[in-house]
């Protein structure tokens, strides 16, 4: 098994089969996996990676209908290889993907999801995201 190169935070709103395929890819790539539950969507994204970040403002619990992958600690090439392996395993391109950054570490998973939705819509509309 490869040495652990990083962490993937995984919120799965899809099928158990898709989750199994994705987790197999993560294991093969040597990634640690943190499964995010619906109850945890209001917590700061960075807190799952062990970062000391302030908690986001309290909000009503929400549910997200799409799956989200957040990668932390992967060098560019490892991230590219992981994304290619996910595609090869049949994980849909429509799954939201992000990289943990200082700018989004204190956001809740729901806030990150909202930003990813805006970015996707801007791309689909032919605009560059802000």
mmCIF file of N, CA and C in Angstrom:
data_model
loop_
_atom_site.group_PDB
_atom_site.id
_atom_site.type_symbol
_atom_site.label_atom_id
_atom_site.label_comp_id
_atom_site.label_asym_id
_atom_site.label_seq_id
_atom_site.Cartn_x
_atom_site.Cartn_y
_atom_site.Cartn_z
ATOM 1 N N UNK A 1 0.844 -1.178 0.000
ATOM 2 C CA UNK A 1 0.000 0.000 0.000
ATOM 3 C C UNK A 1 0.889 1.240 0.000
ATOM 4 N N UNK A 2 0.538 2.259 -0.804
ATOM 5 C CA UNK A 2 1.347 3.467 -0.844
ATOM 6 C C UNK A 2 1.320 4.214 0.488
ATOM 7 N N UNK A 3 2.365 4.968 0.733
ATOM 8 C CA UNK A 3 2.422 5.806 1.925
ATOM 9 C C UNK A 3 1.339 6.885 1.824
ATOM 10 N N UNK A 4 0.697 7.203 2.944
ATOM 11 C CA UNK A 4 -0.364 8.209 2.955
ATOM 12 C C UNK A 4 0.195 9.561 2.526
ATOM 13 N N UNK A 5 -0.416 10.122 1.515
ATOM 14 C CA UNK A 5 0.020 11.406 0.982
ATOM 15 C C UNK A 5 -0.862 12.548 1.423
ATOM 16 N N UNK A 6 -2.034 12.235 1.918
ATOM 17 C CA UNK A 6 -2.939 13.308 2.262
ATOM 18 C C UNK A 6 -4.242 12.750 2.788
ATOM 19 N N UNK A 7 -5.221 13.626 2.776
ATOM 20 C CA UNK A 7 -6.518 13.339 3.358
ATOM 21 C C UNK A 7 -7.605 13.739 2.380
ATOM 22 N N UNK A 8 -8.659 12.950 2.354
ATOM 23 C CA UNK A 8 -9.842 13.339 1.592
ATOM 24 C C UNK A 8 -11.026 13.341 2.549
ATOM 25 N N UNK A 9 -11.743 14.448 2.543
ATOM 26 C CA UNK A 9 -12.986 14.578 3.293
ATOM 27 C C UNK A 9 -14.090 14.219 2.318
ATOM 28 N N UNK A 10 -14.928 13.270 2.687
ATOM 29 C CA UNK A 10 -15.887 12.728 1.730
ATOM 30 C C UNK A 10 -17.292 12.754 2.296
ATOM 31 N N UNK A 11 -18.130 13.569 1.674
ATOM 32 C CA UNK A 11 -19.556 13.584 1.979
ATOM 33 C C UNK A 11 -20.242 12.900 0.811
ATOM 34 N N UNK A 12 -20.881 11.769 1.072
ATOM 35 C CA UNK A 12 -21.511 11.009 -0.002
ATOM 36 C C UNK A 12 -23.020 11.083 0.109
ATOM 37 N N UNK A 13 -23.624 11.671 -0.892
ATOM 38 C CA UNK A 13 -25.082 11.722 -0.957
ATOM 39 C C UNK A 13 -25.593 10.807 -2.052
ATOM 40 N N UNK A 14 -24.705 10.004 -2.592
ATOM 41 C CA UNK A 14 -25.065 9.134 -3.704
ATOM 42 C C UNK A 14 -25.302 7.714 -3.204
ATOM 43 N N UNK A 15 -25.028 6.757 -4.058
ATOM 44 C CA UNK A 15 -25.307 5.353 -3.750
ATOM 45 C C UNK A 15 -24.171 4.735 -2.937
ATOM 46 N N UNK A 16 -24.476 3.684 -2.196
ATOM 47 C CA UNK A 16 -23.409 2.957 -1.490
ATOM 48 C C UNK A 16 -22.372 2.387 -2.455
ATOM 49 N N UNK A 17 -22.788 2.025 -3.669
ATOM 50 C CA UNK A 17 -21.850 1.493 -4.655
ATOM 51 C C UNK A 17 -20.840 2.567 -5.072
ATOM 52 N N UNK A 18 -21.322 3.793 -5.279
ATOM 53 C CA UNK A 18 -20.409 4.878 -5.640
ATOM 54 C C UNK A 18 -19.439 5.146 -4.495
ATOM 55 N N UNK A 19 -19.940 5.136 -3.283
ATOM 56 C CA UNK A 19 -19.079 5.363 -2.119
ATOM 57 C C UNK A 19 -18.003 4.283 -2.026
ATOM 58 N N UNK A 20 -18.367 3.042 -2.263
ATOM 59 C CA UNK A 20 -17.401 1.945 -2.200
ATOM 60 C C UNK A 20 -16.322 2.108 -3.263
ATOM 61 N N UNK A 21 -16.716 2.494 -4.472
ATOM 62 C CA UNK A 21 -15.740 2.707 -5.548
ATOM 63 C C UNK A 21 -14.774 3.834 -5.181
ATOM 64 N N UNK A 22 -15.322 4.938 -4.678
ATOM 65 C CA UNK A 22 -14.482 6.079 -4.324
ATOM 66 C C UNK A 22 -13.527 5.715 -3.188
ATOM 67 N N UNK A 23 -14.031 5.042 -2.162
ATOM 68 C CA UNK A 23 -13.180 4.678 -1.035
ATOM 69 C C UNK A 23 -12.066 3.729 -1.474
ATOM 70 N N UNK A 24 -12.350 2.832 -2.403
ATOM 71 C CA UNK A 24 -11.322 1.931 -2.916
ATOM 72 C C UNK A 24 -10.207 2.729 -3.605
ATOM 73 N N UNK A 25 -10.599 3.741 -4.376
ATOM 74 C CA UNK A 25 -9.599 4.604 -5.025
ATOM 75 C C UNK A 25 -8.742 5.297 -3.962
ATOM 76 N N UNK A 26 -9.384 5.840 -2.934
ATOM 77 C CA UNK A 26 -8.640 6.554 -1.900
ATOM 78 C C UNK A 26 -7.648 5.625 -1.195
ATOM 79 N N UNK A 27 -8.083 4.402 -0.922
ATOM 80 C CA UNK A 27 -7.200 3.439 -0.261
ATOM 81 C C UNK A 27 -6.018 3.106 -1.165
ATOM 82 N N UNK A 28 -6.297 2.855 -2.437
ATOM 83 C CA UNK A 28 -5.215 2.535 -3.388
ATOM 84 C C UNK A 28 -4.224 3.684 -3.539
ATOM 85 N N UNK A 29 -4.732 4.918 -3.411
ATOM 86 C CA UNK A 29 -3.861 6.086 -3.552
ATOM 87 C C UNK A 29 -3.154 6.430 -2.239
ATOM 88 N N UNK A 30 -3.436 5.681 -1.182
ATOM 89 C CA UNK A 30 -2.778 5.917 0.101
ATOM 90 C C UNK A 30 -3.313 7.118 0.854
ATOM 91 N N UNK A 31 -4.556 7.476 0.583
ATOM 92 C CA UNK A 31 -5.151 8.643 1.243
ATOM 93 C C UNK A 31 -5.910 8.233 2.496
ATOM 94 N N UNK A 32 -5.810 9.059 3.511
ATOM 95 C CA UNK A 32 -6.674 8.882 4.675
ATOM 96 C C UNK A 32 -8.051 9.393 4.274
ATOM 97 N N UNK A 33 -9.079 8.785 4.818
ATOM 98 C CA UNK A 33 -10.451 9.137 4.458
ATOM 99 C C UNK A 33 -11.198 9.551 5.709
ATOM 100 N N UNK A 34 -11.851 10.696 5.648
ATOM 101 C CA UNK A 34 -12.741 11.132 6.722
ATOM 102 C C UNK A 34 -14.122 11.266 6.102
ATOM 103 N N UNK A 35 -15.029 10.357 6.498
ATOM 104 C CA UNK A 35 -16.399 10.426 6.005
ATOM 105 C C UNK A 35 -17.142 11.490 6.790
ATOM 106 N N UNK A 36 -17.816 12.372 6.080
ATOM 107 C CA UNK A 36 -18.566 13.471 6.691
ATOM 108 C C UNK A 36 -20.045 13.105 6.688
ATOM 109 N N UNK A 37 -20.673 13.218 7.825
ATOM 110 C CA UNK A 37 -22.097 12.905 7.922
ATOM 111 C C UNK A 37 -22.931 14.166 7.727
ATOM 112 N N UNK A 38 -24.199 13.993 7.483
ATOM 113 C CA UNK A 38 -25.113 15.122 7.320
ATOM 114 C C UNK A 38 -25.083 16.006 8.561
ATOM 115 N N UNK A 39 -24.986 15.397 9.729
ATOM 116 C CA UNK A 39 -24.967 16.155 10.983
ATOM 117 C C UNK A 39 -23.723 17.034 11.114
ATOM 118 N N UNK A 40 -22.664 16.734 10.376
ATOM 119 C CA UNK A 40 -21.412 17.485 10.471
ATOM 120 C C UNK A 40 -21.278 18.588 9.426
ATOM 121 N N UNK A 41 -22.273 18.775 8.569
ATOM 122 C CA UNK A 41 -22.169 19.746 7.476
ATOM 123 C C UNK A 41 -22.020 21.188 7.944
ATOM 124 N N UNK A 42 -22.383 21.487 9.176
ATOM 125 C CA UNK A 42 -22.248 22.845 9.701
ATOM 126 C C UNK A 42 -20.893 23.132 10.316
ATOM 127 N N UNK A 43 -20.030 22.122 10.409
ATOM 128 C CA UNK A 43 -18.709 22.306 11.005
ATOM 129 C C UNK A 43 -17.714 22.861 9.991
ATOM 130 N N UNK A 44 -16.675 23.496 10.509
ATOM 131 C CA UNK A 44 -15.638 24.066 9.643
ATOM 132 C C UNK A 44 -14.895 22.962 8.899
ATOM 133 N N UNK A 45 -14.714 23.159 7.607
ATOM 134 C CA UNK A 45 -14.039 22.175 6.757
ATOM 135 C C UNK A 45 -12.642 21.868 7.294
ATOM 136 N N UNK A 46 -11.905 22.887 7.675
ATOM 137 C CA UNK A 46 -10.539 22.694 8.155
ATOM 138 C C UNK A 46 -10.445 21.915 9.450
ATOM 139 N N UNK A 47 -11.496 21.951 10.258
ATOM 140 C CA UNK A 47 -11.455 21.234 11.534
ATOM 141 C C UNK A 47 -11.337 19.729 11.314
ATOM 142 N N UNK A 48 -11.861 19.221 10.212
ATOM 143 C CA UNK A 48 -11.772 17.792 9.917
ATOM 144 C C UNK A 48 -10.345 17.376 9.551
ATOM 145 N N UNK A 49 -9.540 18.353 9.135
ATOM 146 C CA UNK A 49 -8.145 18.082 8.780
ATOM 147 C C UNK A 49 -7.213 18.425 9.938
ATOM 148 N N UNK A 50 -7.789 18.703 11.109
ATOM 149 C CA UNK A 50 -6.980 18.987 12.289
ATOM 150 C C UNK A 50 -6.497 20.412 12.403
ATOM 151 N N UNK A 51 -7.049 21.310 11.606
ATOM 152 C CA UNK A 51 -6.641 22.710 11.675
ATOM 153 C C UNK A 51 -7.406 23.422 12.787
ATOM 154 N N UNK A 52 -6.732 24.350 13.443
ATOM 155 C CA UNK A 52 -7.378 25.159 14.470
ATOM 156 C C UNK A 52 -8.026 26.347 13.768
ATOM 157 N N UNK A 53 -9.295 26.221 13.494
ATOM 158 C CA UNK A 53 -10.035 27.284 12.811
ATOM 159 C C UNK A 53 -11.250 27.644 13.652
ATOM 160 N N UNK A 54 -11.665 28.908 13.559
ATOM 161 C CA UNK A 54 -12.865 29.285 14.315
ATOM 162 C C UNK A 54 -14.085 28.581 13.740
ATOM 163 N N UNK A 55 -15.023 28.245 14.593
ATOM 164 C CA UNK A 55 -16.231 27.595 14.074
ATOM 165 C C UNK A 55 -17.043 28.575 13.237
ATOM 166 N N UNK A 56 -17.686 28.086 12.184
ATOM 167 C CA UNK A 56 -18.540 28.972 11.394
ATOM 168 C C UNK A 56 -19.762 29.357 12.215
ATOM 169 N N UNK A 57 -20.436 30.425 11.810
ATOM 170 C CA UNK A 57 -21.653 30.818 12.526
ATOM 171 C C UNK A 57 -22.650 29.656 12.547
ATOM 172 N N UNK A 58 -23.328 29.520 13.652
ATOM 173 C CA UNK A 58 -24.331 28.458 13.768
ATOM 174 C C UNK A 58 -25.435 28.686 12.747
ATOM 175 N N UNK A 59 -25.876 27.605 12.153
ATOM 176 C CA UNK A 59 -26.936 27.680 11.154
ATOM 177 C C UNK A 59 -27.841 26.475 11.335
ATOM 178 N N UNK A 60 -29.027 26.582 10.789
ATOM 179 C CA UNK A 60 -29.941 25.452 10.844
ATOM 180 C C UNK A 60 -29.348 24.285 10.070
ATOM 181 N N UNK A 61 -29.557 23.065 10.551
ATOM 182 C CA UNK A 61 -29.051 21.898 9.825
ATOM 183 C C UNK A 61 -29.627 21.837 8.414
ATOM 184 N N UNK A 62 -28.783 21.442 7.490
ATOM 185 C CA UNK A 62 -29.195 21.348 6.091
ATOM 186 C C UNK A 62 -28.775 19.999 5.546
ATOM 187 N N UNK A 63 -29.328 19.670 4.427
ATOM 188 C CA UNK A 63 -28.936 18.455 3.724
ATOM 189 C C UNK A 63 -28.444 18.867 2.348
ATOM 190 N N UNK A 64 -27.451 18.171 1.875
ATOM 191 C CA UNK A 64 -26.905 18.430 0.546
ATOM 192 C C UNK A 64 -27.174 17.186 -0.279
ATOM 193 N N UNK A 65 -27.698 17.382 -1.477
ATOM 194 C CA UNK A 65 -28.095 16.260 -2.322
ATOM 195 C C UNK A 65 -26.972 15.716 -3.189
ATOM 196 N N UNK A 66 -25.852 16.427 -3.279
ATOM 197 C CA UNK A 66 -24.719 15.994 -4.093
ATOM 198 C C UNK A 66 -23.571 15.550 -3.206
ATOM 199 N N UNK A 67 -22.689 14.747 -3.775
ATOM 200 C CA UNK A 67 -21.491 14.314 -3.061
ATOM 201 C C UNK A 67 -20.412 15.385 -3.185
ATOM 202 N N UNK A 68 -19.561 15.450 -2.157
ATOM 203 C CA UNK A 68 -18.483 16.438 -2.129
ATOM 204 C C UNK A 68 -17.192 15.751 -1.693
ATOM 205 N N UNK A 69 -16.114 16.049 -2.391
ATOM 206 C CA UNK A 69 -14.775 15.585 -2.041
ATOM 207 C C UNK A 69 -13.914 16.813 -1.766
ATOM 208 N N UNK A 70 -13.240 16.838 -0.632
ATOM 209 C CA UNK A 70 -12.317 17.919 -0.312
ATOM 210 C C UNK A 70 -10.964 17.284 -0.039
ATOM 211 N N UNK A 71 -9.974 17.686 -0.811
ATOM 212 C CA UNK A 71 -8.635 17.115 -0.716
ATOM 213 C C UNK A 71 -7.733 18.033 0.101
ATOM 214 N N UNK A 72 -6.906 17.422 0.939
ATOM 215 C CA UNK A 72 -5.971 18.180 1.767
ATOM 216 C C UNK A 72 -4.618 17.471 1.773
ATOM 217 N N UNK A 73 -3.569 18.248 1.569
ATOM 218 C CA UNK A 73 -2.219 17.703 1.678
ATOM 219 C C UNK A 73 -1.744 16.879 0.503
ATOM 220 N N UNK A 74 -2.366 17.034 -0.657
ATOM 221 C CA UNK A 74 -1.925 16.299 -1.844
ATOM 222 C C UNK A 74 -1.139 17.225 -2.757
ATOM 223 N N UNK A 75 0.073 16.831 -3.117
ATOM 224 C CA UNK A 75 0.786 17.610 -4.130
ATOM 225 C C UNK A 75 0.031 17.528 -5.456
ATOM 226 N N UNK A 76 0.262 18.465 -6.339
ATOM 227 C CA UNK A 76 -0.465 18.550 -7.606
ATOM 228 C C UNK A 76 -0.536 17.254 -8.385
ATOM 229 N N UNK A 77 0.587 16.559 -8.525
ATOM 230 C CA UNK A 77 0.597 15.331 -9.307
ATOM 231 C C UNK A 77 -0.260 14.251 -8.648
ATOM 232 N N UNK A 78 -0.176 14.131 -7.323
ATOM 233 C CA UNK A 78 -0.982 13.133 -6.611
ATOM 234 C C UNK A 78 -2.469 13.451 -6.749
ATOM 235 N N UNK A 79 -2.812 14.721 -6.725
ATOM 236 C CA UNK A 79 -4.208 15.109 -6.906
ATOM 237 C C UNK A 79 -4.677 14.747 -8.315
ATOM 238 N N UNK A 80 -3.865 15.046 -9.317
ATOM 239 C CA UNK A 80 -4.214 14.689 -10.700
ATOM 240 C C UNK A 80 -4.396 13.182 -10.855
ATOM 241 N N UNK A 81 -3.512 12.398 -10.254
ATOM 242 C CA UNK A 81 -3.608 10.942 -10.343
ATOM 243 C C UNK A 81 -4.872 10.434 -9.640
ATOM 244 N N UNK A 82 -5.202 11.033 -8.517
ATOM 245 C CA UNK A 82 -6.407 10.633 -7.783
ATOM 246 C C UNK A 82 -7.658 10.955 -8.584
ATOM 247 N N UNK A 83 -7.708 12.134 -9.175
ATOM 248 C CA UNK A 83 -8.870 12.516 -9.988
ATOM 249 C C UNK A 83 -9.015 11.594 -11.199
ATOM 250 N N UNK A 84 -7.889 11.239 -11.823
ATOM 251 C CA UNK A 84 -7.936 10.318 -12.959
ATOM 252 C C UNK A 84 -8.425 8.940 -12.517
ATOM 253 N N UNK A 85 -7.975 8.480 -11.364
ATOM 254 C CA UNK A 85 -8.408 7.177 -10.846
ATOM 255 C C UNK A 85 -9.901 7.187 -10.512
ATOM 256 N N UNK A 86 -10.398 8.300 -10.003
ATOM 257 C CA UNK A 86 -11.839 8.413 -9.720
ATOM 258 C C UNK A 86 -12.653 8.328 -11.009
ATOM 259 N N UNK A 87 -12.188 9.026 -12.050
ATOM 260 C CA UNK A 87 -12.889 8.958 -13.342
ATOM 261 C C UNK A 87 -12.886 7.533 -13.876
ATOM 262 N N UNK A 88 -11.729 6.871 -13.813
ATOM 263 C CA UNK A 88 -11.598 5.497 -14.302
ATOM 264 C C UNK A 88 -12.500 4.543 -13.522
ATOM 265 N N UNK A 89 -12.707 4.819 -12.233
ATOM 266 C CA UNK A 89 -13.559 3.973 -11.392
ATOM 267 C C UNK A 89 -15.048 4.238 -11.625
ATOM 268 N N UNK A 90 -15.343 5.258 -12.428
ATOM 269 C CA UNK A 90 -16.741 5.539 -12.747
ATOM 270 C C UNK A 90 -17.407 6.554 -11.836
ATOM 271 N N UNK A 91 -16.620 7.286 -11.059
ATOM 272 C CA UNK A 91 -17.198 8.334 -10.215
ATOM 273 C C UNK A 91 -17.561 9.503 -11.140
ATOM 274 N N UNK A 92 -18.819 9.946 -11.109
ATOM 275 C CA UNK A 92 -19.249 10.994 -12.044
ATOM 276 C C UNK A 92 -18.467 12.302 -11.876
ATOM 277 N N UNK A 93 -18.229 12.955 -12.983
ATOM 278 C CA UNK A 93 -17.569 14.256 -12.950
ATOM 279 C C UNK A 93 -18.399 15.288 -12.198
ATOM 280 N N UNK A 94 -19.693 15.025 -12.073
ATOM 281 C CA UNK A 94 -20.586 15.979 -11.410
ATOM 282 C C UNK A 94 -20.372 16.045 -9.905
ATOM 283 N N UNK A 95 -19.631 15.102 -9.326
ATOM 284 C CA UNK A 95 -19.339 15.163 -7.893
ATOM 285 C C UNK A 95 -18.527 16.437 -7.644
ATOM 286 N N UNK A 96 -18.934 17.200 -6.645
ATOM 287 C CA UNK A 96 -18.222 18.443 -6.325
ATOM 288 C C UNK A 96 -16.873 18.104 -5.704
ATOM 289 N N UNK A 97 -15.833 18.839 -6.156
ATOM 290 C CA UNK A 97 -14.478 18.608 -5.677
ATOM 291 C C UNK A 97 -13.847 19.945 -5.317
ATOM 292 N N UNK A 98 -13.078 19.933 -4.227
ATOM 293 C CA UNK A 98 -12.390 21.146 -3.789
ATOM 294 C C UNK A 98 -11.085 20.750 -3.124
ATOM 295 N N UNK A 99 -10.220 21.733 -2.969
ATOM 296 C CA UNK A 99 -8.978 21.574 -2.238
ATOM 297 C C UNK A 99 -9.082 22.463 -1.006
ATOM 298 N N UNK A 100 -8.696 21.939 0.142
ATOM 299 C CA UNK A 100 -8.703 22.712 1.375
ATOM 300 C C UNK A 100 -7.653 23.808 1.275
ATOM 301 N N UNK A 101 -8.066 25.047 1.508
ATOM 302 C CA UNK A 101 -7.163 26.193 1.433
ATOM 303 C C UNK A 101 -7.332 27.044 2.694
ATOM 304 N N UNK A 102 -6.392 27.951 2.946
ATOM 305 C CA UNK A 102 -6.584 28.859 4.081
ATOM 306 C C UNK A 102 -7.871 29.686 3.936
ATOM 307 N N UNK A 103 -8.267 29.949 2.705
ATOM 308 C CA UNK A 103 -9.467 30.751 2.470
ATOM 309 C C UNK A 103 -10.770 30.035 2.760
ATOM 310 N N UNK A 104 -10.795 28.705 2.627
ATOM 311 C CA UNK A 104 -12.053 27.997 2.850
ATOM 312 C C UNK A 104 -12.036 27.116 4.102
ATOM 313 N N UNK A 105 -10.923 27.084 4.822
ATOM 314 C CA UNK A 105 -10.793 26.199 5.985
ATOM 315 C C UNK A 105 -11.809 26.510 7.081
ATOM 316 N N UNK A 106 -12.192 27.769 7.226
ATOM 317 C CA UNK A 106 -13.137 28.127 8.289
ATOM 318 C C UNK A 106 -14.591 28.098 7.823
ATOM 319 N N UNK A 107 -14.816 27.789 6.553
ATOM 320 C CA UNK A 107 -16.187 27.680 6.053
ATOM 321 C C UNK A 107 -16.809 26.368 6.526
ATOM 322 N N UNK A 108 -18.115 26.371 6.661
ATOM 323 C CA UNK A 108 -18.805 25.108 6.911
ATOM 324 C C UNK A 108 -18.840 24.332 5.595
ATOM 325 N N UNK A 109 -19.103 23.036 5.687
ATOM 326 C CA UNK A 109 -19.243 22.232 4.469
ATOM 327 C C UNK A 109 -20.353 22.813 3.595
ATOM 328 N N UNK A 110 -21.414 23.290 4.235
ATOM 329 C CA UNK A 110 -22.522 23.852 3.471
ATOM 330 C C UNK A 110 -22.088 25.131 2.747
ATOM 331 N N UNK A 111 -21.307 25.993 3.416
ATOM 332 C CA UNK A 111 -20.807 27.206 2.757
ATOM 333 C C UNK A 111 -19.911 26.840 1.572
ATOM 334 N N UNK A 112 -19.057 25.841 1.746
ATOM 335 C CA UNK A 112 -18.194 25.388 0.657
ATOM 336 C C UNK A 112 -19.046 24.882 -0.499
ATOM 337 N N UNK A 113 -20.061 24.106 -0.197
ATOM 338 C CA UNK A 113 -20.980 23.599 -1.220
ATOM 339 C C UNK A 113 -21.628 24.756 -1.990
ATOM 340 N N UNK A 114 -22.099 25.781 -1.270
ATOM 341 C CA UNK A 114 -22.721 26.932 -1.940
ATOM 342 C C UNK A 114 -21.736 27.612 -2.886
ATOM 343 N N UNK A 115 -20.494 27.756 -2.469
ATOM 344 C CA UNK A 115 -19.475 28.375 -3.320
ATOM 345 C C UNK A 115 -19.183 27.507 -4.540
ATOM 346 N N UNK A 116 -19.103 26.200 -4.351
ATOM 347 C CA UNK A 116 -18.876 25.298 -5.484
ATOM 348 C C UNK A 116 -20.035 25.367 -6.473
ATOM 349 N N UNK A 117 -21.253 25.490 -5.969
ATOM 350 C CA UNK A 117 -22.423 25.635 -6.851
ATOM 351 C C UNK A 117 -22.323 26.914 -7.676
ATOM 352 N N UNK A 118 -21.930 28.011 -7.033
ATOM 353 C CA UNK A 118 -21.782 29.291 -7.746
ATOM 354 C C UNK A 118 -20.717 29.179 -8.836
ATOM 355 N N UNK A 119 -19.585 28.558 -8.485
ATOM 356 C CA UNK A 119 -18.501 28.411 -9.457
ATOM 357 C C UNK A 119 -18.941 27.556 -10.642
ATOM 358 N N UNK A 120 -19.632 26.456 -10.353
ATOM 359 C CA UNK A 120 -20.103 25.585 -11.434
ATOM 360 C C UNK A 120 -21.077 26.337 -12.331
ATOM 361 N N UNK A 121 -21.982 27.091 -11.739
ATOM 362 C CA UNK A 121 -22.958 27.839 -12.528
ATOM 363 C C UNK A 121 -22.267 28.887 -13.396
ATOM 364 N N UNK A 122 -21.267 29.562 -12.837
ATOM 365 C CA UNK A 122 -20.528 30.563 -13.616
ATOM 366 C C UNK A 122 -19.831 29.922 -14.809
ATOM 367 N N UNK A 123 -19.257 28.754 -14.603
ATOM 368 C CA UNK A 123 -18.587 28.052 -15.709
ATOM 369 C C UNK A 123 -19.599 27.629 -16.759
ATOM 370 N N UNK A 124 -20.737 27.088 -16.316
ATOM 371 C CA UNK A 124 -21.773 26.673 -17.259
ATOM 372 C C UNK A 124 -22.337 27.853 -18.038
ATOM 373 N N UNK A 125 -22.361 29.034 -17.393
ATOM 374 C CA UNK A 125 -22.854 30.240 -18.062
ATOM 375 C C UNK A 125 -21.797 30.886 -18.953
ATOM 376 N N UNK A 126 -20.590 30.314 -18.952
ATOM 377 C CA UNK A 126 -19.512 30.857 -19.781
ATOM 378 C C UNK A 126 -18.770 31.999 -19.145
ATOM 379 N N UNK A 127 -18.954 32.202 -17.845
ATOM 380 C CA UNK A 127 -18.248 33.251 -17.111
ATOM 381 C C UNK A 127 -17.155 32.606 -16.276
ATOM 382 N N UNK A 128 -16.115 33.366 -15.968
ATOM 383 C CA UNK A 128 -15.129 32.829 -15.049
ATOM 384 C C UNK A 128 -15.603 33.096 -13.623
ATOM 385 N N UNK A 129 -15.412 32.104 -12.741
ATOM 386 C CA UNK A 129 -15.836 32.308 -11.353
ATOM 387 C C UNK A 129 -15.022 33.389 -10.687
ATOM 388 N N UNK A 130 -15.612 34.066 -9.724
ATOM 389 C CA UNK A 130 -14.912 35.143 -8.993
ATOM 390 C C UNK A 130 -13.840 34.610 -8.120
#
